[in-house]
Tab-separated table of C-alpha atoms and ligand atoms in Angstrom:
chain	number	residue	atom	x	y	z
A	1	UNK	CA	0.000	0.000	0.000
A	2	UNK	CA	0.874	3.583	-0.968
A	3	UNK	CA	0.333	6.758	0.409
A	4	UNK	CA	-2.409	7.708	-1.379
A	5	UNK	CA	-2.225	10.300	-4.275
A	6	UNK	CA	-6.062	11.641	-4.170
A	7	UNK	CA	-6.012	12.603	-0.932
A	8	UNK	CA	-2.833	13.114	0.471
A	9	UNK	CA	-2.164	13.532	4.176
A	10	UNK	CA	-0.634	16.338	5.572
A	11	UNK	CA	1.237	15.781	8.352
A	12	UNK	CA	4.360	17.487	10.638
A	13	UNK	CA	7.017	15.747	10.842
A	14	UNK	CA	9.836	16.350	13.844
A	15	UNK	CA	13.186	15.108	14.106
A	16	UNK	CA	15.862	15.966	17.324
A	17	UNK	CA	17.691	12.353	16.859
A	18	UNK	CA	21.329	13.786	17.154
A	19	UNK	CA	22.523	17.518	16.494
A	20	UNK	CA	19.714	18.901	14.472
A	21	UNK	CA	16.821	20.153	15.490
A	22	UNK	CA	14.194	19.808	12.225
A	23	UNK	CA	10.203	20.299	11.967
A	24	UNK	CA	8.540	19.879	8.691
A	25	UNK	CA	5.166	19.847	6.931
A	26	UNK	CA	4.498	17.421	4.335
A	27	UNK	CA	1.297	16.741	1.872
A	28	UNK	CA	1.650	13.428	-0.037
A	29	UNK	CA	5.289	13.595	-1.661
A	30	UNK	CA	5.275	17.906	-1.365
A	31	UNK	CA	7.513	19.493	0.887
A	32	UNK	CA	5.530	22.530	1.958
A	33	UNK	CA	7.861	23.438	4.635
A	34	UNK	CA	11.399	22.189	5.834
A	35	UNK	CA	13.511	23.932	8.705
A	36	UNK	CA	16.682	22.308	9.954
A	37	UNK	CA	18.517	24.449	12.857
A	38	UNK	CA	21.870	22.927	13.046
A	39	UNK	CA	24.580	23.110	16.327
A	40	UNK	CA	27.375	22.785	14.258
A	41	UNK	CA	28.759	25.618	15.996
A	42	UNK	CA	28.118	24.197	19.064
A	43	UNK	CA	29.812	20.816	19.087
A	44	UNK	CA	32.286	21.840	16.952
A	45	UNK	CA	35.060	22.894	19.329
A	46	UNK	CA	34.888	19.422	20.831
A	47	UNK	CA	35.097	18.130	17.250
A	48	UNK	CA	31.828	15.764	17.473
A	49	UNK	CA	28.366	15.626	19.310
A	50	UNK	CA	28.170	16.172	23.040
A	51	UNK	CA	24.912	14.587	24.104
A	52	UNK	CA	23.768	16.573	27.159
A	53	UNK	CA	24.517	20.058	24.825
A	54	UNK	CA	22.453	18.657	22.175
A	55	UNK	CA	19.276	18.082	24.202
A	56	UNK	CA	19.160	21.194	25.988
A	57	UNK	CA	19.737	23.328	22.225
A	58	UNK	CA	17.075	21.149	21.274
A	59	UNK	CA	14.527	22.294	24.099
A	60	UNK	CA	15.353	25.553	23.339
A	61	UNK	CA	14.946	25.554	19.995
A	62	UNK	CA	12.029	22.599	18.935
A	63	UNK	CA	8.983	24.851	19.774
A	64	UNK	CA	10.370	27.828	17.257
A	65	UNK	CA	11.247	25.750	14.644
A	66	UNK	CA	8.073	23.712	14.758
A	67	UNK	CA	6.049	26.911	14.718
A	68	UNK	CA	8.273	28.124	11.444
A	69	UNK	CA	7.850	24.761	9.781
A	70	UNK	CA	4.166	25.435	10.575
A	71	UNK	CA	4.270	29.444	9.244
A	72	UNK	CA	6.477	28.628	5.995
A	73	UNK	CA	3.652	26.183	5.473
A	74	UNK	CA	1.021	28.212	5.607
A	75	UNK	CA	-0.454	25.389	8.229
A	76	UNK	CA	-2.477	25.033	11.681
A	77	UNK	CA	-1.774	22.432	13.620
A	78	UNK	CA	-5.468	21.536	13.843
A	79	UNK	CA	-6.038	21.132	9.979
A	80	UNK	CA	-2.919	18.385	9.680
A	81	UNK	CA	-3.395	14.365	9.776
A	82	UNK	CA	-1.133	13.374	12.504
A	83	UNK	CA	2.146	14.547	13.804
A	84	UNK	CA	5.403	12.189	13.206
A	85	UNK	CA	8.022	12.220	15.412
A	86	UNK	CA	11.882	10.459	15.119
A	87	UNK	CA	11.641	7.556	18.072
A	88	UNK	CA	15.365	6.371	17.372
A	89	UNK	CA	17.848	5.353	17.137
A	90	UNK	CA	19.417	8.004	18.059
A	91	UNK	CA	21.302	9.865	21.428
A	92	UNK	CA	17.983	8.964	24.078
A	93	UNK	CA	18.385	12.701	25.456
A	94	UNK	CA	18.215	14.301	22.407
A	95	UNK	CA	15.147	11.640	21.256
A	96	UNK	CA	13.084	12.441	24.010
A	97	UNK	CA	13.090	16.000	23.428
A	98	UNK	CA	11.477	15.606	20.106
A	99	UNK	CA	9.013	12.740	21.174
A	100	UNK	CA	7.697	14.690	24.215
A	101	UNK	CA	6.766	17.322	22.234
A	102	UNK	CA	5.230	14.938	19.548
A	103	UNK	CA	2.660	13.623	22.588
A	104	UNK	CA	2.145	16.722	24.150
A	105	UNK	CA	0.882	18.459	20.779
A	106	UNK	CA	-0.931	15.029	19.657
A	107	UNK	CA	-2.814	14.939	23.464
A	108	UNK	CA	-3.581	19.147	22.878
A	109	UNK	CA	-4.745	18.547	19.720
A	110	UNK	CA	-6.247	15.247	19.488
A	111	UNK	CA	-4.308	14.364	16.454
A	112	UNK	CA	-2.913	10.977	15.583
A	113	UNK	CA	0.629	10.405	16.509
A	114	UNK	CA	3.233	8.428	14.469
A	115	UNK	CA	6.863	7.197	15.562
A	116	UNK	CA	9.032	6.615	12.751
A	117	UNK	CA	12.014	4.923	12.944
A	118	UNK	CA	15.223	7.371	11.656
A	119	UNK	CA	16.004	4.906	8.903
A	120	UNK	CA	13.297	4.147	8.114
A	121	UNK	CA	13.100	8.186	6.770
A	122	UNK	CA	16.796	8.382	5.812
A	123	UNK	CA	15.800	5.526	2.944
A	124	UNK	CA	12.025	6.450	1.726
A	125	UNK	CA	13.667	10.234	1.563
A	126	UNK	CA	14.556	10.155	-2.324
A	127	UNK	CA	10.975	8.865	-2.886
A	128	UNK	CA	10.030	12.357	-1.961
A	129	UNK	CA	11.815	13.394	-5.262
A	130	UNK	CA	11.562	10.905	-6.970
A	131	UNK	CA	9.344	7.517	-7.544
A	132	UNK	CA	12.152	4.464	-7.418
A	133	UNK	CA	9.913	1.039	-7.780
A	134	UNK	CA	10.742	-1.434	-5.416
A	135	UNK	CA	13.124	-3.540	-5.136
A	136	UNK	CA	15.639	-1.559	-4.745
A	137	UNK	CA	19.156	-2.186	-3.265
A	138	UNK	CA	19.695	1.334	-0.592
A	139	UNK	CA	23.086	2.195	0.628
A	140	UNK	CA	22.396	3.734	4.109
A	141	UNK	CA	25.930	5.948	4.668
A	142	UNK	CA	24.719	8.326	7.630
A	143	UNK	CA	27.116	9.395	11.017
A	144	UNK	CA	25.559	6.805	12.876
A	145	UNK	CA	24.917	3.940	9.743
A	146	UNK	CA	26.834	2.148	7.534
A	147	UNK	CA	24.399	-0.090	6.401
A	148	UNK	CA	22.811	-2.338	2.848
A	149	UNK	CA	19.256	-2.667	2.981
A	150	UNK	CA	17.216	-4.800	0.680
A	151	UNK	CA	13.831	-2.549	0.044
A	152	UNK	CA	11.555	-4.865	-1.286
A	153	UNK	CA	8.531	-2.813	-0.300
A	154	UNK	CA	7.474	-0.221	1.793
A	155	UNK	CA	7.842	-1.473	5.362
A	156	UNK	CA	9.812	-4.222	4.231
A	157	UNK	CA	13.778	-3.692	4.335
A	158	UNK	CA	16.088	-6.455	4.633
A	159	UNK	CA	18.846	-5.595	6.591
A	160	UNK	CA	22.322	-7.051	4.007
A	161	UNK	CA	25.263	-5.802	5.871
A	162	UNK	CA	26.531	-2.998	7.971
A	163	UNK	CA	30.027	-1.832	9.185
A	164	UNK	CA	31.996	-3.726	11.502
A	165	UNK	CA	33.438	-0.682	13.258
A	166	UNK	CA	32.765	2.979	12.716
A	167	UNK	CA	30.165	4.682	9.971
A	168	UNK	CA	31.350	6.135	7.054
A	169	UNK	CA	30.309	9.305	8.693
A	170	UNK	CA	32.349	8.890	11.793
A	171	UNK	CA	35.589	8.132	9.342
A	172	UNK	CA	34.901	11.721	7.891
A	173	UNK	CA	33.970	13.576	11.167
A	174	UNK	CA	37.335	11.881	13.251
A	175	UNK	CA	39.521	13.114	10.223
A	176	UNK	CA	38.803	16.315	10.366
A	177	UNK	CA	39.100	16.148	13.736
A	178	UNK	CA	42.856	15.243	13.701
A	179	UNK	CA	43.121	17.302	10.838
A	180	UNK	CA	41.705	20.080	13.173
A	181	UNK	CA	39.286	20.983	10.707
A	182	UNK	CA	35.816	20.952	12.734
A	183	UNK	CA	32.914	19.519	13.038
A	184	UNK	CA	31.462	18.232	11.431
A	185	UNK	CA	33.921	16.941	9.498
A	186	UNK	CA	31.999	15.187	6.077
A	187	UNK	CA	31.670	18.481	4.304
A	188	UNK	CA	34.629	20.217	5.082
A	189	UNK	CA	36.685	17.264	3.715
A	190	UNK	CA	34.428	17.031	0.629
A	191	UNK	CA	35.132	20.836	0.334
A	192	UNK	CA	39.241	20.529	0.763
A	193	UNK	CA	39.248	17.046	-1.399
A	194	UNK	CA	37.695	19.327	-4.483
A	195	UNK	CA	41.311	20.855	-4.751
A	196	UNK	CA	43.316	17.614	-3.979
A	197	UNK	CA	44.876	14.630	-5.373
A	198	UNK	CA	43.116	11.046	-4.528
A	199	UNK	CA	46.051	9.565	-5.414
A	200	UNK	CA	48.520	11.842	-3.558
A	201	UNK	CA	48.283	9.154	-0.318
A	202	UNK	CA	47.465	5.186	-0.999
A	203	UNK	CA	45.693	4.535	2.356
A	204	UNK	CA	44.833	1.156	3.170
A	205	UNK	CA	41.246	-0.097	2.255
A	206	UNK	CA	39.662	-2.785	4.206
A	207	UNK	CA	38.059	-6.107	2.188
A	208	UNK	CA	35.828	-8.143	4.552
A	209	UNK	CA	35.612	-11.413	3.515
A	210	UNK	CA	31.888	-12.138	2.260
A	211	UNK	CA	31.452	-14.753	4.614
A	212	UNK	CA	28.245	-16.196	2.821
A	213	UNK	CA	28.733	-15.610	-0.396
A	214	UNK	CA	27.618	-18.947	-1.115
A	215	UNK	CA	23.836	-18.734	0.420
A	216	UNK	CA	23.381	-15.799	-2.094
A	217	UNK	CA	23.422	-16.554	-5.219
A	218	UNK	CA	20.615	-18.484	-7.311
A	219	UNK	CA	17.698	-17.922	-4.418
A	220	UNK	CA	18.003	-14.498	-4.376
A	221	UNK	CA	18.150	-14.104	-8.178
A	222	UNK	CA	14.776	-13.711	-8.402
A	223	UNK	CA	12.530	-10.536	-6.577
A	224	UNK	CA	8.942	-10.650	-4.769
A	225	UNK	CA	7.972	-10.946	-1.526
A	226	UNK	CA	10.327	-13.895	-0.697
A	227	UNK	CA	13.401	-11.899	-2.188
A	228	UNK	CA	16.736	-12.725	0.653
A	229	UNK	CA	14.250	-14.297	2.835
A	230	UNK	CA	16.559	-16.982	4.875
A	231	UNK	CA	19.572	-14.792	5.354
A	232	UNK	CA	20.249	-12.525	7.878
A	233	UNK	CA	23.207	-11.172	5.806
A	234	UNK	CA	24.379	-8.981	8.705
A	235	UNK	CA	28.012	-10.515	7.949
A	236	UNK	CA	28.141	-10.590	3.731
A	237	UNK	CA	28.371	-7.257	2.964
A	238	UNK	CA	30.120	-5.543	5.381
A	239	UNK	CA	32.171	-2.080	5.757
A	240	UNK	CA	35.049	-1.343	8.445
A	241	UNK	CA	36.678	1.994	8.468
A	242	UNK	CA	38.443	1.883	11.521
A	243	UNK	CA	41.884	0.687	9.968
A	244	UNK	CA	41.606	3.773	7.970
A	245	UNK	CA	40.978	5.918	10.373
A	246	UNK	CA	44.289	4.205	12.164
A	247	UNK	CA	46.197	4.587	9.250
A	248	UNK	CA	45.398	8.050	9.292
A	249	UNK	CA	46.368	8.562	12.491
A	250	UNK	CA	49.690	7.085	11.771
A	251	UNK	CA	50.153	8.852	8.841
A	252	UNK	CA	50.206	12.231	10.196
A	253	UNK	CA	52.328	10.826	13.217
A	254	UNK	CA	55.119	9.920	10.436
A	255	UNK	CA	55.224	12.253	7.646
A	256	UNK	CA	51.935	14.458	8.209
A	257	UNK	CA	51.384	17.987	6.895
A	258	UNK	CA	54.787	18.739	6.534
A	259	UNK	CA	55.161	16.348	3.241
A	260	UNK	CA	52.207	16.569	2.098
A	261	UNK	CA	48.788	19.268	1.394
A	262	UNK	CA	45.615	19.040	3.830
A	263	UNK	CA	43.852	19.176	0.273
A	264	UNK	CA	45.265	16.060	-0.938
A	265	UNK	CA	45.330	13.808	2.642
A	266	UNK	CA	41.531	14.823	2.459
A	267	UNK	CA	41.447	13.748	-1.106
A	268	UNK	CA	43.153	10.995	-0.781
A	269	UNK	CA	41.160	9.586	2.814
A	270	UNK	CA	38.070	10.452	1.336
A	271	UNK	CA	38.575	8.137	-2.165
A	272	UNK	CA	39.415	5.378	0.126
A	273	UNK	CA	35.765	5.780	2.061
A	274	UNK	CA	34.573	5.767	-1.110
A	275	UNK	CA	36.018	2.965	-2.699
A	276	UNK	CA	35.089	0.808	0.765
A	277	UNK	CA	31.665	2.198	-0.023
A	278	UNK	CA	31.381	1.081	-3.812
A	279	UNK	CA	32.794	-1.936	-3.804
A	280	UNK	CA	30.311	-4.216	-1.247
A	281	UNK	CA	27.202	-2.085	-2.639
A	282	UNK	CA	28.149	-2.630	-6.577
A	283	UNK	CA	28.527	-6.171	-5.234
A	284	UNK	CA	25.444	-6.901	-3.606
A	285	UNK	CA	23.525	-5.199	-6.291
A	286	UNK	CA	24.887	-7.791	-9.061
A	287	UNK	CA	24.649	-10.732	-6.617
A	288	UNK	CA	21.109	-9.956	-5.818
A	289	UNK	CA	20.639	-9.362	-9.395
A	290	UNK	CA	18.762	-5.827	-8.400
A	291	UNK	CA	18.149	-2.877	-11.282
A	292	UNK	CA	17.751	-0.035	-8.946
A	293	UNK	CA	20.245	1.566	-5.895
A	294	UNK	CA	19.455	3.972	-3.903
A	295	UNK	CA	22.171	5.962	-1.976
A	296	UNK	CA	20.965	8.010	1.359
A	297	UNK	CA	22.188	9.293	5.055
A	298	UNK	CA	24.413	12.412	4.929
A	299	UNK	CA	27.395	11.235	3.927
A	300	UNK	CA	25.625	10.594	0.401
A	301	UNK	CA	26.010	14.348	0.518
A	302	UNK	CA	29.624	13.830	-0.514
A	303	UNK	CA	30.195	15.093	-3.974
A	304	UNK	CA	33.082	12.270	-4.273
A	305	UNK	CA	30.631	9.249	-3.533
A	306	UNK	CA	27.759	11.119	-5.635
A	307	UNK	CA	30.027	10.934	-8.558
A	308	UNK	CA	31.540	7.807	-8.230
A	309	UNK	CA	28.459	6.148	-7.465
A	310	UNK	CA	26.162	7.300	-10.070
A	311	UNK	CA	29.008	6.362	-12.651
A	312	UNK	CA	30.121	3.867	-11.829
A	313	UNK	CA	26.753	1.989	-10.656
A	314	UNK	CA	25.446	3.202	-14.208
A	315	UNK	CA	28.083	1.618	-15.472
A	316	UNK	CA	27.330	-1.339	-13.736
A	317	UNK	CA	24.072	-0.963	-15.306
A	318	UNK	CA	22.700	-0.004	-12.206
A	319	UNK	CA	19.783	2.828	-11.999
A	320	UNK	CA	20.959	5.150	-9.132
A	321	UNK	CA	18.982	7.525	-7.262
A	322	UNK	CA	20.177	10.005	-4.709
A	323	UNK	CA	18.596	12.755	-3.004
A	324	UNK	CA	19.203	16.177	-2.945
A	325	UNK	CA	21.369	17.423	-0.712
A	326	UNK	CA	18.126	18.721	1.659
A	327	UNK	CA	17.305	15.789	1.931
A	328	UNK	CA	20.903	13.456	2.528
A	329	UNK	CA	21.296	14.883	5.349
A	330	UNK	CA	18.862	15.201	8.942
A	331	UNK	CA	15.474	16.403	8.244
A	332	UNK	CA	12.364	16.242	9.049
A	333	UNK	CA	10.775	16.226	5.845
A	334	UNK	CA	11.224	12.346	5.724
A	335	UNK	CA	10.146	12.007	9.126
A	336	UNK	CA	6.592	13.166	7.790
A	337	UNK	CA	6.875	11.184	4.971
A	338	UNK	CA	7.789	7.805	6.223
A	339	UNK	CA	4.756	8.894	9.245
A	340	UNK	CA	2.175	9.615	6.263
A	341	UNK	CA	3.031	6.091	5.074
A	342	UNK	CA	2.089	4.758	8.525
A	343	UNK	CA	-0.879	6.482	9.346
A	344	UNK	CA	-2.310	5.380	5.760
A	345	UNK	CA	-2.024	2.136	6.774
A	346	UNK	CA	-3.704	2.742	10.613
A	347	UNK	CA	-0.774	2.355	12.279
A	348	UNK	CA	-0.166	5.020	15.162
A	349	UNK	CA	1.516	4.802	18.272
A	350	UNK	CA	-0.151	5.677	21.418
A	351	UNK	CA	1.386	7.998	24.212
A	352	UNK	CA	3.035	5.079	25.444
A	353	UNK	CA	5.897	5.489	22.627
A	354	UNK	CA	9.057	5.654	23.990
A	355	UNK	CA	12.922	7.204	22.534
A	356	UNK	CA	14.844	3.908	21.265
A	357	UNK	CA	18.448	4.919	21.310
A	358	UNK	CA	19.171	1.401	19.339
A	359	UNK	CA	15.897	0.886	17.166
A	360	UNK	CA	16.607	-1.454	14.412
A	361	UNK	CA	14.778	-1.247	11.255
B	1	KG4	O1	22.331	11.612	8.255
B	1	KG4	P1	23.104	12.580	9.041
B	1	KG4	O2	22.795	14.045	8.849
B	1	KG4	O3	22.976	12.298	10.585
B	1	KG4	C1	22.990	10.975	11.073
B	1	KG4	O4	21.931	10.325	11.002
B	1	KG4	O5	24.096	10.552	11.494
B	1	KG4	O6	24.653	12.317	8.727
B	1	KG4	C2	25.635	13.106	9.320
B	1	KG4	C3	26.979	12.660	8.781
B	1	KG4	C4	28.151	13.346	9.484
B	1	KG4	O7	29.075	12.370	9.862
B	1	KG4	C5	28.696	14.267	8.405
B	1	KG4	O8	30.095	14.480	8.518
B	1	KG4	C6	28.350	13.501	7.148
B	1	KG4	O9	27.074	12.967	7.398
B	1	KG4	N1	28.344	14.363	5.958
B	1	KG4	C7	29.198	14.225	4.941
B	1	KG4	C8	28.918	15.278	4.036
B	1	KG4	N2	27.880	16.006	4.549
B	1	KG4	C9	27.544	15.431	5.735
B	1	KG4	N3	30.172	13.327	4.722
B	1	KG4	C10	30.885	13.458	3.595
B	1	KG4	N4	30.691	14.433	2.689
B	1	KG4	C11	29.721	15.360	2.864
B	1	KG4	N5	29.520	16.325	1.950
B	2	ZN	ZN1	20.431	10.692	9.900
């Protein structure tokens, strides 16, 4: 079941998961209103996400930006369809801020409340742009997610492979970090790599074994309903970034800035991501014999992996789909969308709902 088209739902979405605060206002696949108040500025002298700051800027600032979300939109609370709200996983503090609110304006205003599960929005977000039939193979690169997912339907992702270590994300945000660059560290990178060499450094890139390469094959050939079913595949396609991150570390320790530009380390550490990224995804997609790939989470806001991916999955004959940049990284805007999906089909959560800081999907 879709959302439907004839009569779309409008519905808020909120988000407060990790640093950014985000309401939104959504009718069927249009974006009527989007707000995202980021505290990059202020995490970024401890070069990553201090939980207890983040909750209290986001109780400060969730009741403004929900009422702009609601005043771009043009919208009053009492003409939407339900209010979603991000229930994890996430930092719990920074979770509850968003899903207390969620309840409190539900119970005022006697509207249906939905929790949607982060991922959940970080995958369904390009469908917002763009329709992508199912199946489709979605590379899930986030700050907190490293992770394949099999989307044979709505509501039904199977889970292919994740990282082993750190997300792609955290590989970016720790560089920069030693690099003394910030926080967070993704974009700035992305920004510095534009005027580097990859090839300047040859950092090391981690090849996991695919440990059950053999149960793939000829039963997952074919698509429908029963597409993977029997694997867990949490070890065949997997990712592991913290020997880069090492190597890094080592790297700077030995020769460092002094031999070599900040524009082509970046370059260099970020085509190694990359490549770690391509690889296990272009893989899956040819042993699952899938058509479509979708790439999402905000590190698919790298320009590199945008690129690369689209290329080289087209070359793979692979269609690939990737959102805007809006929409890559945290927002609320999927939040609403992945809700409207829900409350189309009944399901809404009652005041009961609770902040998941590990909610799997
Ligand atoms: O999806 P997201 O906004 O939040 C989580 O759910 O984690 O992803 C944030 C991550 C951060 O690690 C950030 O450094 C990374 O996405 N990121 C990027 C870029 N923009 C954001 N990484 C690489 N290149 C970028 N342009
Ligand atoms: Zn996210």
């Amino acid at each position: 079941m879709t959302p439907s088209r004839t009569n779309p739902l409008s519905i808020l979405g909120i988000e407060t998961s990790c640093d950014d605060t985000a309401a939104a206002v959504v009718r069927g696949t249009e974006i009527l209103a989007s707000v995202v108040s980021s505290q990059d500025e202020v995490h970024s002298p401890y070069g990553g996400v201090v939980p207890e700051l983040a909750s209290r800027h986001h109780m400060r600032n969730v009741l403004p930006i929900i009422d702009q979300a609601l005043h771009t939109a043009g919208a009053r609370l009492d003409h939407l369809d339900g209010i979603a709200v991000t229930c994890g996983p996430g930092l719990v503090g920074s979770l509850l801020v968003g899903v207390s609110v969620a309840k409190a304006l539900a119970v005022a205003k006697d509207l249906p409340l939905i929790g949607v599960n982060h991922l959940e929005g970080h995958l369904l977000a390009v469908r917002l742009e763009q329709e992508v039939p199912f199946p489709f193979l979605c590379l899930l690169v986030s700050g907190g997610h490293t992770s394949l997912y099999l989307a044979r339907d709505w509501g039904d992702y199977l889970p292919l492979g994740g990282t082993r270590d750190d997300a792609a994300g955290e590989a970016f945000d720790k560089a920069a970090k030693m690099l003394g660059l910030g926080y967070p560290g993704g974009r700035v990178i992305d920004r510095l790599a534009q005027r580097g060499d990859p090839a300047a450094v040859r950092f090391p890139r981690a090849r996991l074994k695919p440990a059950l390469s053999r149960v793939a094959g000829p039963a997952l050939s074919k698509f429908g309903p029963e597409h993977g079913r029997g694997i867990t595949g949490t070890g065949k396609y997997g990712f592991s970034f913290s020997g880069l991150k090492t190597a890094l570390r080592q790297f700077l320790q030995v020769q460092g800035r002094t031999t070599f530009r900040d524009e082509d380390i970046a370059a260099s550490y970020q085509e190694a991501i990359v490549d770690m990224l391509i690889e296990p995804t272009l893989r899956a997609a040819r042993e699952l014999g899938l058509e479509r790939l979708v790439v999402s989470g905000g590190v698919s806001a790298n320009s590199r992996l945008r690129r690369r991916m689209t290329i080289e999955g087209e070359h793979f004959g692979l269609q690939v789909f990737v959102p805007s940049l809006k929409l890559c990284t945290d927002n609320a805007a999927m939040i609403a969308f992945a809700g409207a999906w829900h409350l189309a089909r009944g399901q809404r959560a009652s005041l009961e709902l609770n902040a998941s800081a590990v909610l799997p999907l």
